[in-house]
Amino acid sequence: MTGNDAVIRTRNLDVYQKKTRILSGVDMELGRGDFVYLIGKTGTGKSSLLRTLYADIPVVEGQAWVAGYDLAGLRKSEIPYLRRKIGIVFQDFQLLTDRSVHDNLSFVLHATDWKDKTAIEHRIGEVLDMVGLGTKAHKMPYQLSGGEQQRLAIARALLNKPEVILADEPTGNLDLDTSEEIMKLLVEISKAGCAMLVATHDFLIISKYPSHILVCEDGKIRHEEL
Protein backbone atom coordinates (compact mmCIF):
# COMPACT_ATOMS: atom_id res chain seq x y z
CA MET A 1 0.00 0.00 0.00
CA THR A 2 1.06 3.54 -0.70
CA GLY A 3 2.99 5.62 1.78
CA ASN A 4 3.15 9.35 1.16
CA ASP A 5 0.04 10.30 -0.79
CA ALA A 6 -2.37 8.43 1.50
CA VAL A 7 -6.10 8.82 1.00
CA ILE A 8 -6.79 6.88 4.22
CA ARG A 9 -4.37 6.75 7.13
CA THR A 10 -5.04 5.61 10.69
CA ARG A 11 -2.65 5.47 13.61
CA ASN A 12 -3.46 3.58 16.82
CA LEU A 13 -7.18 4.05 16.07
CA ASP A 14 -9.77 2.53 18.38
CA VAL A 15 -13.17 1.71 16.86
CA TYR A 16 -16.31 1.69 18.98
CA GLN A 17 -19.77 0.21 18.59
CA LYS A 18 -21.84 2.45 20.84
CA LYS A 19 -19.70 2.48 24.00
CA THR A 20 -17.98 -0.84 23.40
CA ARG A 21 -14.51 -0.86 21.87
CA ILE A 22 -14.42 -3.55 19.20
CA LEU A 23 -11.12 -2.74 17.46
CA SER A 24 -8.01 -1.24 19.01
CA GLY A 25 -4.72 0.08 17.69
CA VAL A 26 -5.74 0.07 14.02
CA ASP A 27 -2.87 1.14 11.74
CA MET A 28 -3.68 1.20 8.04
CA GLU A 29 -2.89 3.21 4.95
CA LEU A 30 -4.43 3.36 1.47
CA GLY A 31 -3.14 5.47 -1.38
CA ARG A 32 -4.69 6.33 -4.73
CA GLY A 33 -5.40 3.19 -6.71
CA ASP A 34 -4.91 0.81 -3.79
CA PHE A 35 -7.38 -2.07 -3.60
CA VAL A 36 -7.73 -3.58 -0.13
CA TYR A 37 -10.07 -6.24 1.26
CA LEU A 38 -11.42 -6.06 4.81
CA ILE A 39 -12.39 -9.48 6.11
CA GLY A 40 -13.43 -11.07 9.39
CA LYS A 41 -16.31 -12.88 11.04
CA THR A 42 -19.62 -11.12 11.68
CA GLY A 43 -19.31 -8.79 14.67
CA THR A 44 -15.54 -8.31 14.43
CA GLY A 45 -15.78 -4.65 13.47
CA LYS A 46 -15.67 -4.45 9.67
CA SER A 47 -18.77 -2.31 9.22
CA SER A 48 -17.95 -0.22 12.28
CA LEU A 49 -14.51 0.57 10.86
CA LEU A 50 -16.08 1.66 7.57
CA ARG A 51 -18.63 3.78 9.44
CA THR A 52 -15.79 5.40 11.37
CA LEU A 53 -13.99 6.22 8.12
CA TYR A 54 -17.02 8.04 6.72
CA ALA A 55 -17.67 9.80 10.04
CA ASP A 56 -20.86 7.98 11.00
CA ILE A 57 -19.07 6.85 14.18
CA PRO A 58 -16.83 9.48 15.82
CA VAL A 59 -13.12 8.98 16.45
CA VAL A 60 -12.64 8.92 20.23
CA GLU A 61 -9.13 7.49 20.57
CA GLY A 62 -6.28 7.43 18.06
CA GLN A 63 -5.92 9.21 14.75
CA ALA A 64 -7.58 8.91 11.36
CA TRP A 65 -7.32 10.96 8.17
CA VAL A 66 -9.55 10.42 5.14
CA ALA A 67 -9.34 12.44 1.92
CA GLY A 68 -7.47 15.24 3.65
CA TYR A 69 -9.80 15.43 6.68
CA ASP A 70 -8.68 14.81 10.26
CA LEU A 71 -11.54 12.70 11.62
CA ALA A 72 -10.49 13.21 15.23
CA GLY A 73 -11.04 16.95 14.94
CA LEU A 74 -13.90 16.86 12.44
CA ARG A 75 -16.74 19.32 12.95
CA LYS A 76 -20.30 18.28 12.12
CA SER A 77 -20.45 20.99 9.47
CA GLU A 78 -17.49 19.36 7.67
CA ILE A 79 -19.03 15.89 7.39
CA PRO A 80 -20.99 16.56 4.16
CA TYR A 81 -17.80 17.86 2.50
CA LEU A 82 -15.84 14.78 3.62
CA ARG A 83 -18.54 12.49 2.23
CA ARG A 84 -18.38 14.16 -1.17
CA LYS A 85 -14.85 12.76 -1.40
CA ILE A 86 -16.00 9.27 -0.39
CA GLY A 87 -18.14 6.85 -2.41
CA ILE A 88 -20.12 4.43 -0.25
CA VAL A 89 -21.53 1.15 -1.60
CA PHE A 90 -23.84 -0.95 0.56
CA GLN A 91 -24.86 -4.61 0.35
CA ASP A 92 -28.57 -3.72 0.14
CA PHE A 93 -28.11 -0.98 -2.53
CA GLN A 94 -30.17 1.66 -0.61
CA LEU A 95 -31.73 3.06 -3.77
CA LEU A 96 -34.72 5.39 -3.87
CA THR A 97 -37.33 2.89 -5.05
CA ASP A 98 -39.86 5.53 -6.14
CA ARG A 99 -37.42 7.30 -8.51
CA SER A 100 -35.91 6.28 -11.82
CA VAL A 101 -32.25 5.42 -12.35
CA HIS A 102 -31.69 8.96 -13.63
CA ASP A 103 -33.53 10.54 -10.71
CA ASN A 104 -31.64 8.49 -8.11
CA LEU A 105 -28.46 10.09 -9.41
CA SER A 106 -29.96 13.54 -9.93
CA PHE A 107 -31.13 13.54 -6.30
CA VAL A 108 -27.55 13.01 -5.04
CA LEU A 109 -26.10 15.72 -7.28
CA HIS A 110 -28.70 18.27 -6.18
CA ALA A 111 -28.09 17.28 -2.55
CA THR A 112 -24.38 17.96 -3.00
CA ASP A 113 -24.90 21.45 -4.44
CA TRP A 114 -24.71 20.81 -8.16
CA LYS A 115 -26.69 23.63 -9.82
CA ASP A 116 -25.89 23.55 -13.55
CA LYS A 117 -28.48 21.38 -15.33
CA THR A 118 -26.19 20.68 -18.28
CA ALA A 119 -23.36 19.58 -15.98
CA ILE A 120 -25.77 17.39 -14.00
CA GLU A 121 -27.03 15.62 -17.13
CA HIS A 122 -23.49 15.18 -18.44
CA ARG A 123 -22.26 13.64 -15.18
CA ILE A 124 -25.23 11.28 -14.92
CA GLY A 125 -24.54 10.09 -18.47
CA GLU A 126 -20.85 9.65 -17.68
CA VAL A 127 -21.30 7.48 -14.59
CA LEU A 128 -24.05 5.36 -16.16
CA ASP A 129 -21.77 4.64 -19.11
CA MET A 130 -18.94 3.79 -16.70
CA VAL A 131 -21.02 1.08 -15.02
CA GLY A 132 -22.71 -0.22 -18.19
CA LEU A 133 -26.16 1.26 -17.56
CA GLY A 134 -26.13 3.91 -20.27
CA THR A 135 -29.43 2.69 -21.76
CA LYS A 136 -31.24 2.25 -18.42
CA ALA A 137 -31.64 5.84 -17.20
CA HIS A 138 -35.43 5.75 -17.57
CA LYS A 139 -35.88 2.45 -15.70
CA MET A 140 -37.14 2.13 -12.13
CA PRO A 141 -34.97 0.21 -9.63
CA TYR A 142 -37.49 -2.68 -9.47
CA GLN A 143 -37.05 -3.12 -13.24
CA LEU A 144 -33.32 -3.80 -12.78
CA SER A 145 -31.63 -7.07 -11.87
CA GLY A 146 -29.71 -7.29 -8.59
CA GLY A 147 -26.44 -6.77 -10.43
CA GLU A 148 -27.83 -3.74 -12.25
CA GLN A 149 -29.07 -2.27 -8.98
CA GLN A 150 -25.58 -2.64 -7.51
CA ARG A 151 -24.11 -1.04 -10.64
CA LEU A 152 -26.46 1.87 -10.06
CA ALA A 153 -25.28 2.06 -6.44
CA ILE A 154 -21.69 2.19 -7.71
CA ALA A 155 -22.63 4.88 -10.25
CA ARG A 156 -24.10 6.88 -7.37
CA ALA A 157 -20.87 6.44 -5.41
CA LEU A 158 -18.87 7.76 -8.37
CA LEU A 159 -20.89 10.94 -8.97
CA ASN A 160 -18.64 13.35 -7.11
CA LYS A 161 -15.39 11.75 -8.36
CA PRO A 162 -14.43 10.34 -4.95
CA GLU A 163 -10.87 9.77 -3.79
CA VAL A 164 -11.91 6.55 -2.07
CA ILE A 165 -14.77 4.06 -2.24
CA LEU A 166 -15.84 2.16 0.88
CA ALA A 167 -17.83 -0.94 -0.10
CA ASP A 168 -19.61 -2.97 2.59
CA GLU A 169 -20.33 -6.50 1.29
CA PRO A 170 -21.00 -5.21 -2.26
CA THR A 171 -21.57 -8.75 -3.60
CA GLY A 172 -23.43 -10.10 -0.55
CA ASN A 173 -26.83 -10.28 -2.27
CA LEU A 174 -25.61 -11.36 -5.70
CA ASP A 175 -25.04 -14.67 -7.46
CA LEU A 176 -21.52 -15.78 -8.39
CA ASP A 177 -21.48 -14.55 -11.99
CA THR A 178 -22.95 -11.17 -11.05
CA SER A 179 -20.52 -10.89 -8.12
CA GLU A 180 -17.63 -11.35 -10.52
CA GLU A 181 -18.98 -8.60 -12.79
CA ILE A 182 -19.27 -6.20 -9.86
CA MET A 183 -15.76 -7.02 -8.58
CA LYS A 184 -14.30 -6.57 -12.06
CA LEU A 185 -15.93 -3.13 -12.17
CA LEU A 186 -14.56 -2.17 -8.74
CA VAL A 187 -11.06 -3.30 -9.75
CA GLU A 188 -11.26 -1.17 -12.92
CA ILE A 189 -12.34 1.86 -10.89
CA SER A 190 -9.42 1.30 -8.53
CA LYS A 191 -6.96 1.06 -11.43
CA ALA A 192 -8.20 4.46 -12.58
CA GLY A 193 -6.81 5.92 -9.34
CA CYS A 194 -9.58 5.60 -6.75
CA ALA A 195 -8.63 3.91 -3.46
CA MET A 196 -10.93 0.97 -2.73
CA LEU A 197 -11.65 -0.65 0.66
CA VAL A 198 -14.00 -3.64 0.31
CA ALA A 199 -15.47 -5.49 3.27
CA THR A 200 -16.43 -9.00 2.18
CA HIS A 201 -17.02 -12.61 3.24
CA ASP A 202 -16.60 -13.82 -0.34
CA PHE A 203 -13.34 -15.75 -0.38
CA LEU A 204 -13.94 -17.07 -3.90
CA ILE A 205 -13.99 -13.49 -5.17
CA ILE A 206 -10.85 -12.68 -3.16
CA SER A 207 -9.05 -15.65 -4.73
CA LYS A 208 -10.06 -14.50 -8.23
CA TYR A 209 -9.05 -10.88 -7.60
CA PRO A 210 -6.20 -11.16 -5.07
CA SER A 211 -4.92 -8.07 -3.31
CA HIS A 212 -3.87 -6.78 0.11
CA ILE A 213 -6.07 -8.00 2.99
CA LEU A 214 -6.90 -6.52 6.38
CA VAL A 215 -8.19 -9.15 8.82
CA CYS A 216 -10.42 -8.15 11.76
CA GLU A 217 -9.83 -10.70 14.52
CA ASP A 218 -9.75 -10.66 18.33
CA GLY A 219 -10.19 -6.90 18.50
CA LYS A 220 -7.21 -6.19 16.21
CA ILE A 221 -6.42 -5.80 12.54
CA ARG A 222 -3.61 -7.72 10.91
CA HIS A 223 -2.26 -7.35 7.40
CA GLU A 224 -2.01 -10.18 4.87
CA GLU A 225 -1.11 -10.53 1.20
CA LEU A 226 -2.61 -13.00 -1.28
Coordinates of C-alpha atoms in Angstrom, one line a residue:
M1 CA 0.0 0.0 0.0
T2 CA 1.1 3.5 -0.7
G3 CA 3.0 5.6 1.8
N4 CA 3.1 9.3 1.2
D5 CA 0.0 10.3 -0.8
A6 CA -2.4 8.4 1.5
V7 CA -6.1 8.8 1.0
I8 CA -6.8 6.9 4.2
R9 CA -4.4 6.8 7.1
T10 CA -5.0 5.6 10.7
R11 CA -2.7 5.5 13.6
N12 CA -3.5 3.6 16.8
L13 CA -7.2 4.0 16.1
D14 CA -9.8 2.5 18.4
V15 CA -13.2 1.7 16.9
Y16 CA -16.3 1.7 19.0
Q17 CA -19.8 0.2 18.6
K18 CA -21.8 2.5 20.8
K19 CA -19.7 2.5 24.0
T20 CA -18.0 -0.8 23.4
R21 CA -14.5 -0.9 21.9
I22 CA -14.4 -3.5 19.2
L23 CA -11.1 -2.7 17.5
S24 CA -8.0 -1.2 19.0
G25 CA -4.7 0.1 17.7
V26 CA -5.7 0.1 14.0
D27 CA -2.9 1.1 11.7
M28 CA -3.7 1.2 8.0
E29 CA -2.9 3.2 4.9
L30 CA -4.4 3.4 1.5
G31 CA -3.1 5.5 -1.4
R32 CA -4.7 6.3 -4.7
G33 CA -5.4 3.2 -6.7
D34 CA -4.9 0.8 -3.8
F35 CA -7.4 -2.1 -3.6
V36 CA -7.7 -3.6 -0.1
Y37 CA -10.1 -6.2 1.3
L38 CA -11.4 -6.1 4.8
I39 CA -12.4 -9.5 6.1
G40 CA -13.4 -11.1 9.4
K41 CA -16.3 -12.9 11.0
T42 CA -19.6 -11.1 11.7
G43 CA -19.3 -8.8 14.7
T44 CA -15.5 -8.3 14.4
G45 CA -15.8 -4.6 13.5
K46 CA -15.7 -4.4 9.7
S47 CA -18.8 -2.3 9.2
S48 CA -17.9 -0.2 12.3
L49 CA -14.5 0.6 10.9
L50 CA -16.1 1.7 7.6
R51 CA -18.6 3.8 9.4
T52 CA -15.8 5.4 11.4
L53 CA -14.0 6.2 8.1
Y54 CA -17.0 8.0 6.7
A55 CA -17.7 9.8 10.0
D56 CA -20.9 8.0 11.0
I57 CA -19.1 6.8 14.2
P58 CA -16.8 9.5 15.8
V59 CA -13.1 9.0 16.4
V60 CA -12.6 8.9 20.2
E61 CA -9.1 7.5 20.6
G62 CA -6.3 7.4 18.1
Q63 CA -5.9 9.2 14.8
A64 CA -7.6 8.9 11.4
W65 CA -7.3 11.0 8.2
V66 CA -9.5 10.4 5.1
A67 CA -9.3 12.4 1.9
G68 CA -7.5 15.2 3.7
Y69 CA -9.8 15.4 6.7
D70 CA -8.7 14.8 10.3
L71 CA -11.5 12.7 11.6
A72 CA -10.5 13.2 15.2
G73 CA -11.0 16.9 14.9
L74 CA -13.9 16.9 12.4
R75 CA -16.7 19.3 13.0
K76 CA -20.3 18.3 12.1
S77 CA -20.5 21.0 9.5
E78 CA -17.5 19.4 7.7
I79 CA -19.0 15.9 7.4
P80 CA -21.0 16.6 4.2
Y81 CA -17.8 17.9 2.5
L82 CA -15.8 14.8 3.6
R83 CA -18.5 12.5 2.2
R84 CA -18.4 14.2 -1.2
K85 CA -14.9 12.8 -1.4
I86 CA -16.0 9.3 -0.4
G87 CA -18.1 6.9 -2.4
I88 CA -20.1 4.4 -0.3
V89 CA -21.5 1.2 -1.6
F90 CA -23.8 -1.0 0.6
Q91 CA -24.9 -4.6 0.4
D92 CA -28.6 -3.7 0.1
F93 CA -28.1 -1.0 -2.5
Q94 CA -30.2 1.7 -0.6
L95 CA -31.7 3.1 -3.8
L96 CA -34.7 5.4 -3.9
T97 CA -37.3 2.9 -5.0
D98 CA -39.9 5.5 -6.1
R99 CA -37.4 7.3 -8.5
S100 CA -35.9 6.3 -11.8
V101 CA -32.2 5.4 -12.3
H102 CA -31.7 9.0 -13.6
D103 CA -33.5 10.5 -10.7
N104 CA -31.6 8.5 -8.1
L105 CA -28.5 10.1 -9.4
S106 CA -30.0 13.5 -9.9
F107 CA -31.1 13.5 -6.3
V108 CA -27.6 13.0 -5.0
L109 CA -26.1 15.7 -7.3
H110 CA -28.7 18.3 -6.2
A111 CA -28.1 17.3 -2.5
T112 CA -24.4 18.0 -3.0
D113 CA -24.9 21.4 -4.4
W114 CA -24.7 20.8 -8.2
K115 CA -26.7 23.6 -9.8
D116 CA -25.9 23.6 -13.5
K117 CA -28.5 21.4 -15.3
T118 CA -26.2 20.7 -18.3
A119 CA -23.4 19.6 -16.0
I120 CA -25.8 17.4 -14.0
E121 CA -27.0 15.6 -17.1
H122 CA -23.5 15.2 -18.4
R123 CA -22.3 13.6 -15.2
I124 CA -25.2 11.3 -14.9
G125 CA -24.5 10.1 -18.5
E126 CA -20.9 9.6 -17.7
V127 CA -21.3 7.5 -14.6
L128 CA -24.0 5.4 -16.2
D129 CA -21.8 4.6 -19.1
M130 CA -18.9 3.8 -16.7
V131 CA -21.0 1.1 -15.0
G132 CA -22.7 -0.2 -18.2
L133 CA -26.2 1.3 -17.6
G134 CA -26.1 3.9 -20.3
T135 CA -29.4 2.7 -21.8
K136 CA -31.2 2.2 -18.4
A137 CA -31.6 5.8 -17.2
H138 CA -35.4 5.8 -17.6
K139 CA -35.9 2.4 -15.7
M140 CA -37.1 2.1 -12.1
P141 CA -35.0 0.2 -9.6
Y142 CA -37.5 -2.7 -9.5
Q143 CA -37.0 -3.1 -13.2
L144 CA -33.3 -3.8 -12.8
S145 CA -31.6 -7.1 -11.9
G146 CA -29.7 -7.3 -8.6
G147 CA -26.4 -6.8 -10.4
E148 CA -27.8 -3.7 -12.3
Q149 CA -29.1 -2.3 -9.0
Q150 CA -25.6 -2.6 -7.5
R151 CA -24.1 -1.0 -10.6
L152 CA -26.5 1.9 -10.1
A153 CA -25.3 2.1 -6.4
I154 CA -21.7 2.2 -7.7
A155 CA -22.6 4.9 -10.3
R156 CA -24.1 6.9 -7.4
A157 CA -20.9 6.4 -5.4
L158 CA -18.9 7.8 -8.4
L159 CA -20.9 10.9 -9.0
N160 CA -18.6 13.4 -7.1
K161 CA -15.4 11.8 -8.4
P162 CA -14.4 10.3 -4.9
E163 CA -10.9 9.8 -3.8
V164 CA -11.9 6.6 -2.1
I165 CA -14.8 4.1 -2.2
L166 CA -15.8 2.2 0.9
A167 CA -17.8 -0.9 -0.1
D168 CA -19.6 -3.0 2.6
E169 CA -20.3 -6.5 1.3
P170 CA -21.0 -5.2 -2.3
T171 CA -21.6 -8.8 -3.6
G172 CA -23.4 -10.1 -0.5
N173 CA -26.8 -10.3 -2.3
L174 CA -25.6 -11.4 -5.7
D175 CA -25.0 -14.7 -7.5
L176 CA -21.5 -15.8 -8.4
D177 CA -21.5 -14.5 -12.0
T178 CA -22.9 -11.2 -11.0
S179 CA -20.5 -10.9 -8.1
E180 CA -17.6 -11.3 -10.5
E181 CA -19.0 -8.6 -12.8
I182 CA -19.3 -6.2 -9.9
M183 CA -15.8 -7.0 -8.6
K184 CA -14.3 -6.6 -12.1
L185 CA -15.9 -3.1 -12.2
L186 CA -14.6 -2.2 -8.7
V187 CA -11.1 -3.3 -9.7
E188 CA -11.3 -1.2 -12.9
I189 CA -12.3 1.9 -10.9
S190 CA -9.4 1.3 -8.5
K191 CA -7.0 1.1 -11.4
A192 CA -8.2 4.5 -12.6
G193 CA -6.8 5.9 -9.3
C194 CA -9.6 5.6 -6.8
A195 CA -8.6 3.9 -3.5
M196 CA -10.9 1.0 -2.7
L197 CA -11.7 -0.7 0.7
V198 CA -14.0 -3.6 0.3
A199 CA -15.5 -5.5 3.3
T200 CA -16.4 -9.0 2.2
H201 CA -17.0 -12.6 3.2
D202 CA -16.6 -13.8 -0.3
F203 CA -13.3 -15.7 -0.4
L204 CA -13.9 -17.1 -3.9
I205 CA -14.0 -13.5 -5.2
I206 CA -10.9 -12.7 -3.2
S207 CA -9.0 -15.7 -4.7
K208 CA -10.1 -14.5 -8.2
Y209 CA -9.1 -10.9 -7.6
P210 CA -6.2 -11.2 -5.1
S211 CA -4.9 -8.1 -3.3
H212 CA -3.9 -6.8 0.1
I213 CA -6.1 -8.0 3.0
L214 CA -6.9 -6.5 6.4
V215 CA -8.2 -9.2 8.8
C216 CA -10.4 -8.2 11.8
E217 CA -9.8 -10.7 14.5
D218 CA -9.7 -10.7 18.3
G219 CA -10.2 -6.9 18.5
K220 CA -7.2 -6.2 16.2
I221 CA -6.4 -5.8 12.5
R222 CA -3.6 -7.7 10.9
H223 CA -2.3 -7.4 7.4
E224 CA -2.0 -10.2 4.9
E225 CA -1.1 -10.5 1.2
L226 CA -2.6 -13.0 -1.3

